[in-house]
Tab-separated table of C-alpha atoms in Angstrom:
chain	number	residue	atom	x	y	z
A	215	MET	CA	175.304	27.869	-133.965
A	216	ARG	CA	174.526	31.394	-135.334
A	217	PRO	CA	174.142	33.880	-132.909
A	218	VAL	CA	170.834	35.533	-132.391
A	219	PHE	CA	171.989	38.833	-132.586
A	220	ARG	CA	174.013	40.422	-135.454
A	221	PHE	CA	174.849	43.957	-136.041
A	222	LYS	CA	175.042	43.829	-139.469
A	223	THR	CA	170.861	42.565	-139.534
A	224	LEU	CA	170.780	45.291	-136.898
A	225	LEU	CA	172.156	47.486	-139.474
A	226	SER	CA	170.317	46.748	-142.368
A	227	ARG	CA	166.876	47.474	-140.581
A	228	LEU	CA	167.873	51.134	-139.300
A	229	LYS	CA	168.604	52.008	-142.909
A	230	LYS	CA	165.758	50.448	-144.155
A	231	PRO	CA	162.947	51.885	-141.456
A	232	SER	CA	159.323	51.509	-141.748
A	233	PRO	CA	156.640	53.425	-139.477
A	234	ALA	CA	156.718	50.960	-136.231
A	235	THR	CA	160.818	51.612	-136.382
A	236	PHE	CA	160.336	54.970	-136.515
A	237	LEU	CA	158.280	54.864	-133.554
A	238	ILE	CA	160.870	52.754	-131.285
A	239	LEU	CA	163.489	55.160	-132.302
A	240	LEU	CA	160.822	57.814	-131.466
A	241	PHE	CA	160.446	57.427	-128.103
A	242	LEU	CA	163.745	56.068	-127.296
A	243	LEU	CA	165.481	59.392	-128.577
A	244	TYR	CA	163.546	61.904	-127.886
A	245	TYR	CA	160.720	60.188	-125.328
A	246	LEU	CA	162.515	58.064	-122.875
A	247	PRO	CA	164.831	61.048	-122.142
A	248	VAL	CA	162.157	63.670	-121.578
A	249	ILE	CA	161.011	60.677	-118.941
A	250	LEU	CA	163.838	60.077	-116.904
A	251	LEU	CA	164.633	63.798	-116.476
A	252	VAL	CA	160.872	64.643	-115.242
A	253	SER	CA	161.009	61.528	-113.144
A	254	GLY	CA	164.496	62.754	-111.257
A	255	ALA	CA	166.439	59.638	-112.516
A	256	VAL	CA	168.337	61.788	-114.357
A	257	PRO	CA	169.209	65.228	-112.534
A	258	PHE	CA	167.539	68.518	-113.833
A	259	SER	CA	171.244	69.882	-114.221
A	260	PHE	CA	171.907	67.331	-116.476
A	261	ARG	CA	169.607	68.702	-119.401
A	262	TRP	CA	171.744	70.244	-121.336
A	263	MET	CA	174.147	67.055	-121.445
A	264	VAL	CA	170.823	64.808	-122.067
A	265	LEU	CA	170.265	67.055	-125.376
A	266	ALA	CA	174.033	66.950	-126.702
A	267	GLY	CA	174.012	63.203	-126.089
A	268	ILE	CA	170.432	62.886	-128.394
A	269	PHE	CA	171.753	65.165	-131.049
A	270	LEU	CA	175.164	63.191	-130.979
A	271	VAL	CA	173.061	60.193	-131.480
A	272	SER	CA	170.995	61.302	-134.806
A	273	LEU	CA	174.229	62.573	-135.857
A	274	MET	CA	175.432	59.407	-136.130
A	275	LEU	CA	172.555	57.995	-137.437
A	276	SER	CA	172.081	60.798	-140.222
A	277	ARG	CA	175.159	59.317	-141.336
A	278	LEU	CA	174.777	55.728	-141.222
A	279	LYS	CA	171.542	55.605	-142.993
A	280	GLY	CA	173.349	57.944	-145.833
A	281	TYR	CA	170.914	61.152	-145.202
A	282	ARG	CA	172.115	63.594	-147.387
A	283	ALA	CA	172.442	67.353	-146.787
A	284	GLU	CA	169.785	68.445	-148.753
A	285	GLU	CA	167.470	65.727	-146.948
A	286	LEU	CA	168.624	67.335	-143.226
A	287	GLY	CA	167.441	70.946	-144.448
A	288	ILE	CA	171.454	71.783	-144.959
A	289	ARG	CA	170.996	74.140	-147.820
A	290	LEU	CA	171.124	77.626	-149.868
A	291	SER	CA	168.483	76.899	-152.525
A	292	ASN	CA	165.573	77.655	-150.027
A	293	LEU	CA	167.188	80.092	-147.766
A	294	LYS	CA	165.124	83.697	-148.885
A	295	GLN	CA	161.992	81.226	-148.868
A	296	SER	CA	162.777	80.194	-145.426
A	297	LEU	CA	163.854	83.497	-144.330
A	298	LEU	CA	160.532	85.262	-145.335
A	299	ALA	CA	158.323	82.888	-144.093
A	300	ASN	CA	159.759	83.082	-140.803
A	301	ALA	CA	160.249	86.683	-140.868
A	302	LEU	CA	156.490	86.494	-141.351
A	303	PHE	CA	156.051	84.427	-137.878
A	304	ILE	CA	158.178	86.488	-136.064
A	305	ILE	CA	157.077	89.871	-136.447
A	306	PRO	CA	153.519	88.980	-135.083
A	307	VAL	CA	154.702	87.125	-131.917
A	308	MET	CA	157.202	89.893	-131.018
A	309	ALA	CA	153.938	92.096	-130.885
A	310	LEU	CA	152.227	89.614	-129.156
A	311	PHE	CA	155.654	89.999	-126.754
A	312	LEU	CA	154.903	93.681	-126.496
A	313	LEU	CA	150.657	92.947	-125.498
A	314	VAL	CA	151.644	90.762	-122.417
A	315	ASP	CA	155.163	92.415	-121.452
A	316	ASP	CA	152.870	93.779	-118.491
A	317	THR	CA	151.066	90.780	-117.760
A	318	ALA	CA	151.259	89.842	-114.216
A	319	ALA	CA	149.737	86.355	-115.141
A	320	LEU	CA	152.058	85.620	-117.882
A	321	VAL	CA	155.698	87.304	-117.201
A	322	MET	CA	157.894	85.683	-114.187
A	323	LYS	CA	158.952	87.737	-111.886
A	324	ALA	CA	162.906	86.659	-111.878
A	325	GLU	CA	166.355	87.346	-112.619
A	326	PRO	CA	167.160	87.314	-116.071
A	327	PRO	CA	169.934	85.070	-117.253
A	328	LYS	CA	173.349	85.658	-117.623
A	329	ILE	CA	174.323	87.358	-121.507
A	330	PHE	CA	176.659	84.322	-121.880
A	331	PHE	CA	173.165	82.331	-121.977
A	332	PHE	CA	172.097	84.003	-125.049
A	333	PHE	CA	175.224	83.605	-126.782
A	334	PHE	CA	174.542	79.672	-125.868
A	335	TYR	CA	170.842	79.867	-126.837
A	336	VAL	CA	171.064	81.572	-129.838
A	337	LEU	CA	174.575	79.759	-131.473
A	338	ILE	CA	173.825	76.047	-129.988
A	339	ALA	CA	170.848	75.342	-127.782
A	340	SER	CA	168.439	76.690	-131.014
A	341	PRO	CA	170.141	75.272	-134.205
A	342	LEU	CA	170.546	72.269	-132.019
A	343	GLN	CA	167.054	71.890	-131.438
A	344	GLU	CA	166.412	72.509	-134.602
A	345	PHE	CA	168.166	69.611	-136.342
A	346	LEU	CA	166.786	67.222	-134.126
A	347	PHE	CA	163.225	68.127	-134.275
A	348	ARG	CA	162.695	68.995	-137.618
A	349	SER	CA	166.005	68.364	-139.340
A	350	PHE	CA	166.401	64.545	-138.639
A	351	LEU	CA	162.709	63.799	-137.285
A	352	PHE	CA	161.310	64.744	-140.936
A	353	ALA	CA	164.209	62.861	-142.539
A	354	GLU	CA	163.069	60.101	-140.441
A	355	MET	CA	159.406	60.147	-140.978
A	356	ASN	CA	160.344	61.016	-145.013
A	357	HIS	CA	162.324	57.636	-145.102
A	358	SER	CA	159.702	55.574	-143.112
A	359	GLY	CA	156.917	56.513	-145.244
A	360	ILE	CA	154.928	58.852	-142.795
A	361	THR	CA	154.696	61.617	-145.377
A	362	ARG	CA	151.035	63.246	-144.579
A	363	ALA	CA	151.625	66.535	-143.976
A	364	SER	CA	149.921	66.924	-140.638
A	365	ALA	CA	151.043	63.611	-139.216
A	366	GLN	CA	154.715	65.792	-139.728
A	367	ILE	CA	153.669	68.370	-138.232
A	368	VAL	CA	151.979	67.395	-135.287
A	369	VAL	CA	154.820	64.438	-134.285
A	370	SER	CA	157.460	67.466	-134.818
A	371	ALA	CA	155.912	69.715	-132.549
A	372	ALA	CA	154.642	67.243	-130.024
A	373	SER	CA	157.905	65.789	-129.424
A	374	PHE	CA	159.516	69.467	-129.340
A	375	ALA	CA	156.688	70.479	-127.126
A	376	PHE	CA	157.497	66.873	-124.952
A	377	LEU	CA	161.154	67.805	-124.043
A	378	HIS	CA	159.994	71.164	-122.388
A	379	ILE	CA	157.817	69.454	-119.428
A	380	ILE	CA	161.173	69.468	-118.048
A	381	TYR	CA	160.447	72.894	-116.553
A	382	LEU	CA	156.868	71.608	-115.340
A	383	ASP	CA	154.714	74.570	-116.467
A	384	ALA	CA	151.819	74.322	-118.490
A	385	PHE	CA	151.899	77.595	-120.211
A	386	THR	CA	155.965	76.979	-121.705
A	387	THR	CA	154.866	73.445	-122.937
A	388	LEU	CA	151.732	75.011	-124.647
A	389	ALA	CA	153.793	78.109	-126.078
A	390	THR	CA	156.479	75.540	-127.598
A	391	PHE	CA	153.356	73.460	-129.168
A	392	ALA	CA	151.572	75.963	-130.710
A	393	ALA	CA	155.661	77.296	-131.717
A	394	GLY	CA	156.276	73.840	-133.072
A	395	LEU	CA	153.195	73.329	-135.277
A	396	VAL	CA	154.466	76.891	-136.925
A	397	PHE	CA	158.097	75.701	-137.350
A	398	ALA	CA	157.174	72.453	-138.470
A	399	GLY	CA	154.951	74.141	-141.166
A	400	ILE	CA	157.442	76.417	-142.150
A	401	TYR	CA	160.036	73.989	-142.343
A	402	ARG	CA	157.871	70.980	-143.944
A	403	LYS	CA	157.191	74.119	-146.949
A	404	TYR	CA	160.620	75.020	-147.022
A	405	PRO	CA	163.119	72.585	-145.270
A	406	ASN	CA	166.034	74.869	-144.041
A	407	LEU	CA	167.572	74.442	-140.707
A	408	ALA	CA	169.450	77.865	-140.835
A	409	GLY	CA	166.115	79.308	-141.552
A	410	VAL	CA	163.865	77.681	-138.525
A	411	SER	CA	166.753	78.382	-136.395
A	412	LEU	CA	166.892	81.464	-136.596
A	413	SER	CA	163.415	81.786	-136.225
A	414	HIS	CA	163.506	79.488	-132.768
A	415	ALA	CA	166.621	81.615	-131.476
A	416	VAL	CA	164.972	84.938	-131.765
A	417	ILE	CA	161.675	83.926	-130.061
A	418	GLY	CA	162.875	81.729	-127.936
A	419	THR	CA	165.330	85.158	-126.984
A	420	LEU	CA	162.165	87.339	-126.847
A	421	ALA	CA	160.331	85.166	-124.724
A	422	ILE	CA	163.063	84.542	-122.265
A	423	LEU	CA	163.645	88.407	-122.168
A	424	ALA	CA	159.929	89.355	-122.116
A	425	GLY	CA	160.045	87.137	-118.717
A	426	ILE	CA	157.695	84.621	-119.874
A	427	ALA	CA	160.101	81.620	-120.587
A	428	ARG	CA	162.415	82.402	-117.340
A	429	LYS	CA	162.393	78.408	-116.510
A	430	MET	CA	164.090	77.610	-120.043
A	431	SER	CA	167.067	79.234	-118.929
């Protein structure tokens, strides 16, 4: 009697993704963990461990599917263009933060996070999130036949914003969706992990220091 489930069959399907299998992976890897955190099934204090787990799974799948470094935005060929594009995003955002710095409706009155958190956020959390929501996600969409620019950008930004609903703050969710649209747009034009990671780190750090995104710490 032939077994109903075969590991080789699963591997074959994973290596030849389709839009349907992409949507299943998207839900299981990006949406289900967030739902579990919001519902309380997984404690909120485990959020960084959950993110790390998702990252490890994405790395495993990247290797399994044979994605090249260039497909994941790990390259030097377009680094200058990516850094310039991201700088053009960072500058107006910095100006905006200066304008809203004294706006009580946006600024959260809370103690700033410890210095260790900023090292963690800049060196680990930001690159990790950008790998998930830009590098790996775009590689998956490209290999699944989802190549339309608008679809890729919206899926990336929406998934990125959905991650942040765990903070139960509407402004944070909307702000991350808006930032995610720009990050995704820049990454699609200049697929470079370093560029968007730096932009993410700078803007996120400024938002936390300005008291706009204190819950994220």
